[in-house]
C-alpha positions as a printed NumPy array, in Angstrom:
array([[-10.092,  -7.06 , -11.765],
       [-12.839,  -7.728,  -9.34 ],
       [-10.889,  -8.273,  -6.271],
       [ -7.531,  -9.385,  -4.746],
       [ -6.487, -11.264,  -1.814],
       [ -2.969, -12.539,  -0.778],
       [ -1.794, -14.72 ,   2.149],
       [  1.86 , -15.811,   2.72 ],
       [  4.811, -15.677,   4.798],
       [  6.926, -12.514,   5.276],
       [  9.68 , -11.983,   2.699],
       [ 12.154,  -9.108,   2.493],
       [ 12.015,  -6.908,  -0.534],
       [ 14.629,  -4.539,  -1.927],
       [ 12.754,  -1.202,  -1.432],
       [ 15.751,   0.868,  -3.2  ],
       [ 15.135,   0.03 ,  -6.899],
       [ 13.882,   3.312,  -7.735],
       [ 10.853,   1.708,  -9.513],
       [  8.107,   2.442,  -7.085],
       [  7.106,   5.889,  -8.45 ],
       [  7.062,   4.881, -12.124],
       [  4.985,   1.645, -11.18 ],
       [  2.543,   3.37 ,  -9.223],
       [  1.988,   6.123, -11.749],
       [  1.541,   3.492, -14.453],
       [ -0.957,   1.457, -12.163],
       [ -2.979,   4.621, -11.464],
       [ -2.969,   5.573, -15.113],
       [ -4.179,   2.234, -16.262],
       [ -6.855,   2.09 , -13.602],
       [ -8.194,   5.49 , -14.557],
       [ -7.977,   4.577, -18.202],
       [-10.048,   1.541, -17.524],
       [-12.632,   3.712, -15.728],
       [-12.138,   2.678, -12.129],
       [-13.571,   5.297,  -9.886],
       [-11.128,   5.126,  -6.96 ],
       [ -8.22 ,   3.078,  -5.436],
       [ -7.294,   1.688,  -2.089],
       [ -4.002,   0.574,  -0.726],
       [ -3.367,  -1.517,   2.463],
       [  0.225,  -0.862,   3.67 ],
       [  1.985,  -2.409,   6.791],
       [  2.188,   0.424,   9.29 ],
       [  6.063,   0.629,   9.801],
       [  6.485,   0.646,   5.866],
       [  6.949,   4.427,   6.024],
       [  8.621,   4.426,   2.581],
       [  5.654,   3.075,   0.9  ],
       [  3.194,   5.24 ,   2.89 ],
       [  5.151,   8.295,   1.791],
       [  5.108,   7.083,  -1.881],
       [  1.208,   6.675,  -1.831],
       [  0.97 ,  10.172,  -0.076],
       [  3.143,  11.78 ,  -2.996],
       [  0.341,  10.547,  -5.467],
       [ -2.532,  11.908,  -3.161],
       [ -3.451,   8.809,  -1.459],
       [ -5.081,   9.842,   1.898],
       [ -5.212,   7.715,   5.166],
       [ -8.672,   6.721,   5.866],
       [ -8.359,   4.108,   8.63 ],
       [ -6.377,   1.439,  10.187],
       [ -7.031,  -2.243,  10.753],
       [ -5.3  ,  -3.019,  14.23 ],
       [ -3.154,  -6.076,  14.763],
       [ -4.302,  -7.834,  11.426],
       [ -1.211,  -9.761,  11.129],
       [  1.924, -10.887,  12.784],
       [  5.687, -11.029,  12.046],
       [  8.484, -12.062,  14.193],
       [  6.088, -12.295,  17.043],
       [  4.928,  -8.738,  16.74 ],
       [  1.274,  -7.727,  15.831],
       [  1.018,  -5.67 ,  12.673],
       [ -1.422,  -2.755,  12.186],
       [ -2.63 ,  -2.127,   8.454],
       [ -3.245,   1.52 ,   7.435],
       [ -5.676,   1.904,   4.684],
       [ -5.074,   4.52 ,   2.046],
       [ -7.461,   5.782,  -0.472],
       [ -6.905,   7.801,  -3.654],
       [ -9.972,   9.94 ,  -3.985],
       [-12.018,   9.562,  -7.269],
       [-10.763,  11.714, -10.061]])
């Protein structure tokens, strides 16, 4: 994949399915196997469960884009997390 972009309306997701860790582990493994050097995750700032998930996989906070989106009349910040090169 050379790039990725998404635009759409907000939708609620079920975050309690227990599949986040296995999916992220598989994604990281596949990316490394394919020779990718590093990974970046952009996560909505109030999504603390997903931020913690990425931290468990050694992603580090490297910056924040402020007020990049909006939901229910509230501006959203977007922390940027990076998995250092292996």
